[in-house]
PDB file of C-alpha atoms in Angstrom:
ATOM      1  CA  ASP L   1     -18.206  -9.086 -25.720  1.00 62.00           C
ATOM      2  CA  GLY L   2     -17.176  -9.097 -29.357  1.00 70.00           C
ATOM      3  CA  GLY L   3     -17.453 -12.369 -31.140  1.00 93.00           C
ATOM      4  CA  ILE L   4     -19.214 -14.614 -33.583  1.00 96.00           C
ATOM      5  CA  THR L   5     -22.310 -16.588 -32.639  1.00 96.00           C
ATOM      6  CA  GLN L   6     -23.716 -19.637 -34.351  1.00 97.00           C
ATOM      7  CA  SER L   7     -27.088 -21.148 -33.606  1.00 95.00           C
ATOM      8  CA  PRO L   8     -28.348 -23.687 -32.957  1.00 95.00           C
ATOM      9  CA  LYS L   9     -25.526 -25.818 -31.587  1.00 94.00           C
ATOM     10  CA  TYR L  10     -27.298 -29.020 -32.593  1.00 95.00           C
ATOM     11  CA  LEU L  11     -29.819 -29.392 -35.420  1.00 94.00           C
ATOM     12  CA  PHE L  12     -31.746 -32.361 -36.698  1.00 92.00           C
ATOM     13  CA  ARG L  13     -33.239 -32.439 -40.159  1.00 89.00           C
ATOM     14  CA  LYS L  14     -35.549 -34.853 -41.860  1.00 89.00           C
ATOM     15  CA  GLU L  15     -34.647 -35.910 -45.347  1.00 87.00           C
ATOM     16  CA  GLY L  16     -36.085 -33.553 -47.943  1.00 87.00           C
ATOM     17  CA  GLN L  17     -36.213 -30.538 -45.657  1.00 91.00           C
ATOM     18  CA  ASN L  18     -34.346 -27.289 -45.944  1.00 94.00           C
ATOM     19  CA  VAL L  19     -32.724 -25.943 -42.777  1.00 95.00           C
ATOM     20  CA  THR L  20     -31.046 -22.619 -42.059  1.00 96.00           C
ATOM     21  CA  LEU L  21     -28.029 -22.163 -39.819  1.00 97.00           C
ATOM     22  CA  SER L  22     -27.553 -18.781 -38.231  1.00 97.00           C
ATOM     23  CA  CYS L  23     -24.268 -16.873 -37.982  1.00 98.00           C
ATOM     24  CA  GLU L  24     -23.956 -13.395 -36.442  1.00 98.00           C
ATOM     25  CA  GLN L  25     -20.840 -11.351 -35.720  1.00 97.00           C
ATOM     26  CA  ASN L  26     -20.334  -8.066 -33.891  1.00 96.00           C
ATOM     27  CA  LEU L  27     -16.665  -7.656 -34.822  1.00 94.00           C
ATOM     28  CA  ASN L  28     -17.401  -5.265 -37.698  1.00 93.00           C
ATOM     29  CA  HIS L  29     -15.685  -7.679 -40.068  1.00 93.00           C
ATOM     30  CA  ASP L  30     -16.223  -7.335 -43.796  1.00 92.00           C
ATOM     31  CA  ALA L  31     -15.617 -10.984 -44.656  1.00 92.00           C
ATOM     32  CA  MET L  32     -17.624 -13.989 -43.517  1.00 94.00           C
ATOM     33  CA  TYR L  33     -17.223 -17.664 -44.342  1.00 95.00           C
ATOM     34  CA  TRP L  34     -18.974 -21.002 -44.022  1.00 96.00           C
ATOM     35  CA  TYR L  35     -16.987 -24.222 -43.695  1.00 95.00           C
ATOM     36  CA  ARG L  36     -18.021 -27.824 -43.505  1.00 96.00           C
ATOM     37  CA  GLN L  37     -15.997 -30.232 -41.388  1.00 94.00           C
ATOM     38  CA  ASP L  38     -16.135 -34.000 -41.730  1.00 91.00           C
ATOM     39  CA  PRO L  39     -13.943 -36.423 -39.782  1.00 81.00           C
ATOM     40  CA  GLY L  40     -10.462 -36.585 -41.275  1.00 73.00           C
ATOM     41  CA  GLN L  41     -11.178 -34.022 -43.995  1.00 77.00           C
ATOM     42  CA  GLY L  42     -10.293 -30.731 -42.366  1.00 83.00           C
ATOM     43  CA  LEU L  43     -12.235 -27.617 -43.319  1.00 89.00           C
ATOM     44  CA  ARG L  44     -13.909 -27.292 -46.698  1.00 91.00           C
ATOM     45  CA  LEU L  45     -15.121 -23.867 -47.808  1.00 91.00           C
ATOM     46  CA  ILE L  46     -18.791 -23.704 -48.782  1.00 96.00           C
ATOM     47  CA  TYR L  47     -19.389 -19.992 -49.412  1.00 96.00           C
ATOM     48  CA  TYR L  48     -17.770 -16.720 -48.498  1.00 94.00           C
ATOM     49  CA  SER L  49     -18.731 -13.072 -48.639  1.00 94.00           C
ATOM     50  CA  GLN L  50     -16.487 -10.029 -48.639  1.00 91.00           C
ATOM     51  CA  ILE L  51     -19.182  -7.370 -48.822  1.00 92.00           C
ATOM     52  CA  VAL L  52     -22.890  -6.988 -48.162  1.00 95.00           C
ATOM     53  CA  ASN L  53     -25.142  -8.323 -50.923  1.00 96.00           C
ATOM     54  CA  ASP L  54     -22.298 -10.227 -52.547  1.00 95.00           C
ATOM     55  CA  PHE L  55     -20.955 -13.740 -52.011  1.00 95.00           C
ATOM     56  CA  GLN L  56     -18.896 -16.354 -53.842  1.00 93.00           C
ATOM     57  CA  LYS L  57     -19.001 -20.114 -54.046  1.00 94.00           C
ATOM     58  CA  GLY L  58     -16.307 -22.037 -52.291  1.00 92.00           C
ATOM     59  CA  ASP L  59     -15.143 -25.550 -53.046  1.00 89.00           C
ATOM     60  CA  ILE L  60     -18.342 -27.414 -52.117  1.00 94.00           C
ATOM     61  CA  ALA L  61     -21.252 -24.990 -52.712  1.00 96.00           C
ATOM     62  CA  GLU L  62     -23.655 -27.464 -54.344  1.00 96.00           C
ATOM     63  CA  GLY L  63     -26.746 -28.011 -52.223  1.00 96.00           C
ATOM     64  CA  TYR L  64     -26.178 -24.886 -50.127  1.00 97.00           C
ATOM     65  CA  SER L  65     -27.302 -21.274 -50.357  1.00 97.00           C
ATOM     66  CA  VAL L  66     -26.417 -18.106 -48.449  1.00 98.00           C
ATOM     67  CA  SER L  67     -27.426 -14.477 -48.158  1.00 98.00           C
ATOM     68  CA  ARG L  68     -25.616 -11.378 -46.900  1.00 98.00           C
ATOM     69  CA  GLU L  69     -28.266  -8.723 -46.388  1.00 97.00           C
ATOM     70  CA  LYS L  70     -26.503  -7.242 -43.371  1.00 97.00           C
ATOM     71  CA  LYS L  71     -22.807  -6.935 -42.588  1.00 97.00           C
ATOM     72  CA  GLU L  72     -23.187  -8.790 -39.304  1.00 97.00           C
ATOM     73  CA  SER L  73     -25.244 -11.743 -40.563  1.00 98.00           C
ATOM     74  CA  PHE L  74     -24.447 -14.595 -42.975  1.00 98.00           C
ATOM     75  CA  PRO L  75     -27.039 -17.406 -42.735  1.00 98.00           C
ATOM     76  CA  LEU L  76     -26.475 -20.723 -44.483  1.00 98.00           C
ATOM     77  CA  THR L  77     -29.343 -22.800 -45.873  1.00 97.00           C
ATOM     78  CA  VAL L  78     -28.765 -26.486 -46.349  1.00 96.00           C
ATOM     79  CA  THR L  79     -31.203 -27.489 -49.050  1.00 94.00           C
ATOM     80  CA  SER L  80     -32.749 -30.839 -49.865  1.00 90.00           C
ATOM     81  CA  ALA L  81     -30.383 -30.991 -52.839  1.00 89.00           C
ATOM     82  CA  GLN L  82     -27.462 -31.585 -50.487  1.00 89.00           C
ATOM     83  CA  LYS L  83     -27.188 -35.360 -50.537  1.00 87.00           C
ATOM     84  CA  ASN L  84     -25.052 -35.853 -47.458  1.00 91.00           C
ATOM     85  CA  PRO L  85     -25.649 -32.922 -45.115  1.00 93.00           C
ATOM     86  CA  THR L  86     -24.709 -34.565 -41.820  1.00 95.00           C
ATOM     87  CA  ALA L  87     -21.586 -32.672 -40.695  1.00 95.00           C
ATOM     88  CA  PHE L  88     -20.184 -30.023 -38.387  1.00 95.00           C
ATOM     89  CA  TYR L  89     -20.621 -26.529 -39.814  1.00 97.00           C
ATOM     90  CA  LEU L  90     -18.359 -23.651 -38.862  1.00 96.00           C
ATOM     91  CA  CYS L  91     -18.885 -19.965 -39.534  1.00 96.00           C
ATOM     92  CA  ALA L  92     -15.995 -17.500 -39.440  1.00 94.00           C
ATOM     93  CA  SER L  93     -15.368 -13.823 -40.020  1.00 93.00           C
ATOM     94  CA  SER L  94     -12.289 -11.725 -40.669  1.00 90.00           C
ATOM     95  CA  GLY L  95     -11.126  -8.288 -41.601  1.00 85.00           C
ATOM     96  CA  MET L  96      -9.656  -7.720 -45.035  1.00 77.00           C
ATOM     97  CA  GLY L  97      -7.015  -5.092 -44.478  1.00 74.00           C
ATOM     98  CA  GLN L  98      -3.297  -5.568 -44.039  1.00 71.00           C
ATOM     99  CA  GLY L  99      -2.573  -7.335 -40.760  1.00 72.00           C
ATOM    100  CA  ASN L 100      -6.265  -7.899 -40.212  1.00 74.00           C
ATOM    101  CA  THR L 101      -7.041 -11.196 -41.916  1.00 78.00           C
ATOM    102  CA  GLU L 102      -7.127 -13.402 -38.819  1.00 85.00           C
ATOM    103  CA  ALA L 103     -10.271 -15.547 -38.866  1.00 89.00           C
ATOM    104  CA  PHE L 104     -12.544 -15.722 -35.833  1.00 92.00           C
ATOM    105  CA  PHE L 105     -14.772 -18.777 -35.525  1.00 95.00           C
ATOM    106  CA  GLY L 106     -18.120 -19.543 -34.005  1.00 96.00           C
ATOM    107  CA  GLN L 107     -18.645 -22.649 -31.873  1.00 95.00           C
ATOM    108  CA  GLY L 108     -20.175 -24.590 -34.710  1.00 95.00           C
ATOM    109  CA  THR L 109     -23.494 -26.262 -35.534  1.00 96.00           C
ATOM    110  CA  ARG L 110     -23.717 -30.030 -35.708  1.00 95.00           C
ATOM    111  CA  LEU L 111     -26.339 -31.011 -38.268  1.00 95.00           C
ATOM    112  CA  THR L 112     -27.727 -34.530 -38.320  1.00 94.00           C
ATOM    113  CA  VAL L 113     -30.150 -35.933 -40.856  1.00 90.00           C
ATOM    114  CA  VAL L 114     -32.668 -38.307 -39.292  1.00 86.00           C
TER     115      VAL L 114
ATOM    116  CA  ALA V   1      -3.249 -19.086 -55.599  1.00 73.00           C
ATOM    117  CA  GLN V   2      -2.337 -20.291 -52.151  1.00 78.00           C
ATOM    118  CA  SER V   3      -2.264 -23.731 -50.588  1.00 86.00           C
ATOM    119  CA  VAL V   4      -1.315 -25.296 -47.282  1.00 92.00           C
ATOM    120  CA  THR V   5       0.010 -28.798 -46.664  1.00 95.00           C
ATOM    121  CA  GLN V   6       0.092 -30.364 -43.237  1.00 95.00           C
ATOM    122  CA  LEU V   7       2.354 -33.333 -43.610  1.00 91.00           C
ATOM    123  CA  ASP V   8       1.007 -35.458 -40.759  1.00 94.00           C
ATOM    124  CA  SER V   9      -2.648 -36.317 -40.224  1.00 93.00           C
ATOM    125  CA  GLN V  10      -2.015 -37.742 -36.753  1.00 95.00           C
ATOM    126  CA  VAL V  11       0.838 -37.329 -34.286  1.00 97.00           C
ATOM    127  CA  PRO V  12       0.857 -39.527 -31.173  1.00 97.00           C
ATOM    128  CA  VAL V  13       3.318 -38.485 -28.468  1.00 97.00           C
ATOM    129  CA  PHE V  14       3.921 -39.239 -24.803  1.00 97.00           C
ATOM    130  CA  GLU V  15       3.291 -36.623 -22.151  1.00 97.00           C
ATOM    131  CA  GLU V  16       6.282 -34.337 -21.472  1.00 97.00           C
ATOM    132  CA  ALA V  17       7.902 -35.254 -24.795  1.00 98.00           C
ATOM    133  CA  PRO V  18       8.632 -32.622 -27.456  1.00 98.00           C
ATOM    134  CA  VAL V  19       6.457 -32.375 -30.550  1.00 98.00           C
ATOM    135  CA  GLU V  20       6.616 -30.780 -33.997  1.00 97.00           C
ATOM    136  CA  LEU V  21       3.623 -30.396 -36.289  1.00 98.00           C
ATOM    137  CA  ARG V  22       4.712 -29.668 -39.820  1.00 97.00           C
ATOM    138  CA  CYS V  23       3.206 -27.126 -42.203  1.00 97.00           C
ATOM    139  CA  ASN V  24       4.296 -26.058 -45.677  1.00 96.00           C
ATOM    140  CA  TYR V  25       2.601 -23.468 -47.846  1.00 93.00           C
ATOM    141  CA  SER V  26       2.715 -22.154 -51.370  1.00 89.00           C
ATOM    142  CA  SER V  27       1.787 -18.666 -52.438  1.00 82.00           C
ATOM    143  CA  SER V  28       2.470 -16.226 -55.249  1.00 76.00           C
ATOM    144  CA  VAL V  29       2.318 -13.296 -52.818  1.00 78.00           C
ATOM    145  CA  SER V  30       3.720 -12.548 -49.389  1.00 79.00           C
ATOM    146  CA  VAL V  31       1.686 -14.136 -46.646  1.00 84.00           C
ATOM    147  CA  TYR V  32       0.405 -14.079 -43.138  1.00 90.00           C
ATOM    148  CA  LEU V  33       0.551 -17.459 -41.376  1.00 93.00           C
ATOM    149  CA  PHE V  34      -1.569 -18.859 -38.567  1.00 94.00           C
ATOM    150  CA  TRP V  35      -1.950 -21.898 -36.346  1.00 97.00           C
ATOM    151  CA  TYR V  36      -5.376 -22.675 -34.927  1.00 96.00           C
ATOM    152  CA  VAL V  37      -6.392 -25.288 -32.350  1.00 96.00           C
ATOM    153  CA  GLN V  38      -9.720 -27.102 -32.195  1.00 95.00           C
ATOM    154  CA  TYR V  39     -10.983 -29.064 -29.193  1.00 93.00           C
ATOM    155  CA  PRO V  40     -13.790 -31.615 -29.714  1.00 87.00           C
ATOM    156  CA  ASN V  41     -17.132 -30.150 -30.777  1.00 84.00           C
ATOM    157  CA  GLN V  42     -15.836 -26.602 -30.672  1.00 89.00           C
ATOM    158  CA  GLY V  43     -14.830 -23.939 -33.149  1.00 91.00           C
ATOM    159  CA  LEU V  44     -11.242 -23.083 -33.990  1.00 93.00           C
ATOM    160  CA  GLN V  45      -9.207 -20.795 -31.746  1.00 94.00           C
ATOM    161  CA  LEU V  46      -6.170 -18.851 -32.854  1.00 94.00           C
ATOM    162  CA  LEU V  47      -2.993 -20.250 -31.281  1.00 96.00           C
ATOM    163  CA  LEU V  48      -0.402 -17.954 -32.840  1.00 95.00           C
ATOM    164  CA  LYS V  49       0.258 -15.907 -35.943  1.00 93.00           C
ATOM    165  CA  TYR V  50       3.056 -14.502 -38.061  1.00 92.00           C
ATOM    166  CA  LEU V  51       2.408 -11.156 -39.719  1.00 88.00           C
ATOM    167  CA  SER V  52       5.863  -9.578 -40.031  1.00 85.00           C
ATOM    168  CA  GLY V  53       9.028  -8.950 -38.048  1.00 86.00           C
ATOM    169  CA  SER V  54      10.565 -11.703 -35.951  1.00 87.00           C
ATOM    170  CA  THR V  55      10.197 -15.060 -37.656  1.00 90.00           C
ATOM    171  CA  LEU V  56       9.748 -16.880 -34.327  1.00 94.00           C
ATOM    172  CA  VAL V  57       6.323 -16.415 -32.775  1.00 94.00           C
ATOM    173  CA  LYS V  58       5.082 -17.831 -29.493  1.00 93.00           C
ATOM    174  CA  SER V  59       1.774 -18.596 -27.806  1.00 92.00           C
ATOM    175  CA  ILE V  60       0.941 -18.152 -24.158  1.00 86.00           C
ATOM    176  CA  ASN V  61       0.756 -21.900 -23.528  1.00 89.00           C
ATOM    177  CA  GLY V  62       4.262 -22.821 -24.661  1.00 94.00           C
ATOM    178  CA  PHE V  63       3.823 -23.429 -28.393  1.00 97.00           C
ATOM    179  CA  GLU V  64       6.043 -21.670 -30.901  1.00 97.00           C
ATOM    180  CA  ALA V  65       6.340 -21.572 -34.683  1.00 97.00           C
ATOM    181  CA  GLU V  66       9.046 -20.304 -36.986  1.00 95.00           C
ATOM    182  CA  PHE V  67       8.431 -18.750 -40.367  1.00 94.00           C
ATOM    183  CA  ASN V  68      10.994 -20.021 -42.856  1.00 93.00           C
ATOM    184  CA  LYS V  69      10.563 -18.202 -46.141  1.00 90.00           C
ATOM    185  CA  SER V  70      13.190 -20.153 -48.061  1.00 91.00           C
ATOM    186  CA  GLN V  71      11.588 -23.471 -47.122  1.00 92.00           C
ATOM    187  CA  THR V  72       8.023 -22.055 -47.210  1.00 93.00           C
ATOM    188  CA  SER V  73       7.359 -23.650 -43.845  1.00 95.00           C
ATOM    189  CA  PHE V  74       5.702 -22.678 -40.582  1.00 97.00           C
ATOM    190  CA  HIS V  75       6.189 -25.684 -38.288  1.00 97.00           C
ATOM    191  CA  LEU V  76       4.631 -25.695 -34.816  1.00 98.00           C
ATOM    192  CA  ARG V  77       6.681 -26.927 -31.865  1.00 98.00           C
ATOM    193  CA  LYS V  78       6.360 -27.458 -28.145  1.00 98.00           C
ATOM    194  CA  PRO V  79       9.256 -28.690 -25.985  1.00 97.00           C
ATOM    195  CA  SER V  80       7.055 -30.594 -23.506  1.00 97.00           C
ATOM    196  CA  VAL V  81       3.419 -31.501 -24.161  1.00 97.00           C
ATOM    197  CA  HIS V  82       0.594 -32.072 -21.697  1.00 96.00           C
ATOM    198  CA  ILE V  83      -2.456 -34.315 -21.894  1.00 96.00           C
ATOM    199  CA  SER V  84      -4.538 -31.151 -22.301  1.00 95.00           C
ATOM    200  CA  ASP V  85      -2.761 -30.364 -25.591  1.00 96.00           C
ATOM    201  CA  THR V  86      -4.655 -33.225 -27.233  1.00 96.00           C
ATOM    202  CA  ALA V  87      -6.600 -31.516 -30.021  1.00 96.00           C
ATOM    203  CA  GLU V  88      -6.626 -30.907 -33.749  1.00 96.00           C
ATOM    204  CA  TYR V  89      -4.280 -28.258 -35.080  1.00 97.00           C
ATOM    205  CA  PHE V  90      -4.761 -26.350 -38.322  1.00 96.00           C
ATOM    206  CA  CYS V  91      -2.190 -24.335 -40.219  1.00 96.00           C
ATOM    207  CA  ALA V  92      -3.552 -21.478 -42.340  1.00 93.00           C
ATOM    208  CA  VAL V  93      -2.327 -18.820 -44.772  1.00 90.00           C
ATOM    209  CA  SER V  94      -3.691 -15.591 -46.179  1.00 84.00           C
ATOM    210  CA  GLY V  95      -2.208 -12.990 -48.524  1.00 76.00           C
ATOM    211  CA  ASN V  96      -0.745  -9.976 -46.731  1.00 63.00           C
ATOM    212  CA  THR V  97      -2.059  -7.272 -48.985  1.00 58.00           C
ATOM    213  CA  GLY V  98      -5.592  -7.601 -47.764  1.00 53.00           C
ATOM    214  CA  GLY V  99      -8.692  -8.913 -49.498  1.00 59.00           C
ATOM    215  CA  PHE V 100      -7.581 -12.552 -49.464  1.00 68.00           C
ATOM    216  CA  LYS V 101      -9.535 -15.327 -47.850  1.00 75.00           C
ATOM    217  CA  THR V 102      -7.768 -17.650 -45.431  1.00 83.00           C
ATOM    218  CA  ILE V 103      -6.762 -21.065 -46.717  1.00 86.00           C
ATOM    219  CA  PHE V 104      -6.589 -23.929 -44.191  1.00 90.00           C
ATOM    220  CA  GLY V 105      -4.584 -27.111 -44.137  1.00 92.00           C
ATOM    221  CA  ALA V 106      -6.259 -30.474 -43.583  1.00 91.00           C
ATOM    222  CA  GLY V 107      -5.366 -30.520 -39.899  1.00 94.00           C
ATOM    223  CA  THR V 108      -3.104 -32.621 -37.660  1.00 96.00           C
ATOM    224  CA  ARG V 109      -4.553 -34.526 -34.756  1.00 95.00           C
ATOM    225  CA  LEU V 110      -2.182 -34.393 -31.778  1.00 97.00           C
ATOM    226  CA  PHE V 111      -2.780 -37.191 -29.322  1.00 97.00           C
ATOM    227  CA  VAL V 112      -0.865 -36.971 -26.051  1.00 97.00           C
ATOM    228  CA  LYS V 113      -0.550 -40.234 -24.135  1.00 96.00           C
ATOM    229  CA  ALA V 114       0.134 -40.630 -20.419  1.00 94.00           C
TER     230      ALA V 114
END
């Protein structure tokens, strides 16, 4: 089945630790995205990538890092510099051609700082 | 630049009543428009989309939305809601010439009461 897979579903982090959230897609999409979702604030874009080995900061990139070494993979690292990392993180992918920009989402990772 | 405004953060409605979730957008280019639905602790799922052609688009579960270019709106409607429609709904826009990332509204929480 084609789709986008995030892991783990739940993640606990101690203060001061870096953690990496996985996102894999087999839809052959060029573009991939990471969003953060907090209650009542909708989706906020962290980073996005439109091509392998290239990515751009979104609206709230501070304290996060990403890599795009393969077309199908776009991991997100939440670093210790992120002061309030507890949130629901969503990964998405999309095509970039005409009529092909619909975003497909993973099931999300809920990160909790303990 | 593109933006999306969802005019209501929460919409309570009784079961079997009609509902309208409002969405307005701004864009300097022609657009594709989307509505997504999110159930608790899950990713977003595409509900319906407007790419071109008929301005009225419909989903398989009774929702419909109409693209109004003059009013830059894409409101979502359902003539009779069910308890199971309780969810968060996101309006989104992307440019229709390809290469544009999708911009999401802040979301509207639909709460259907018995």
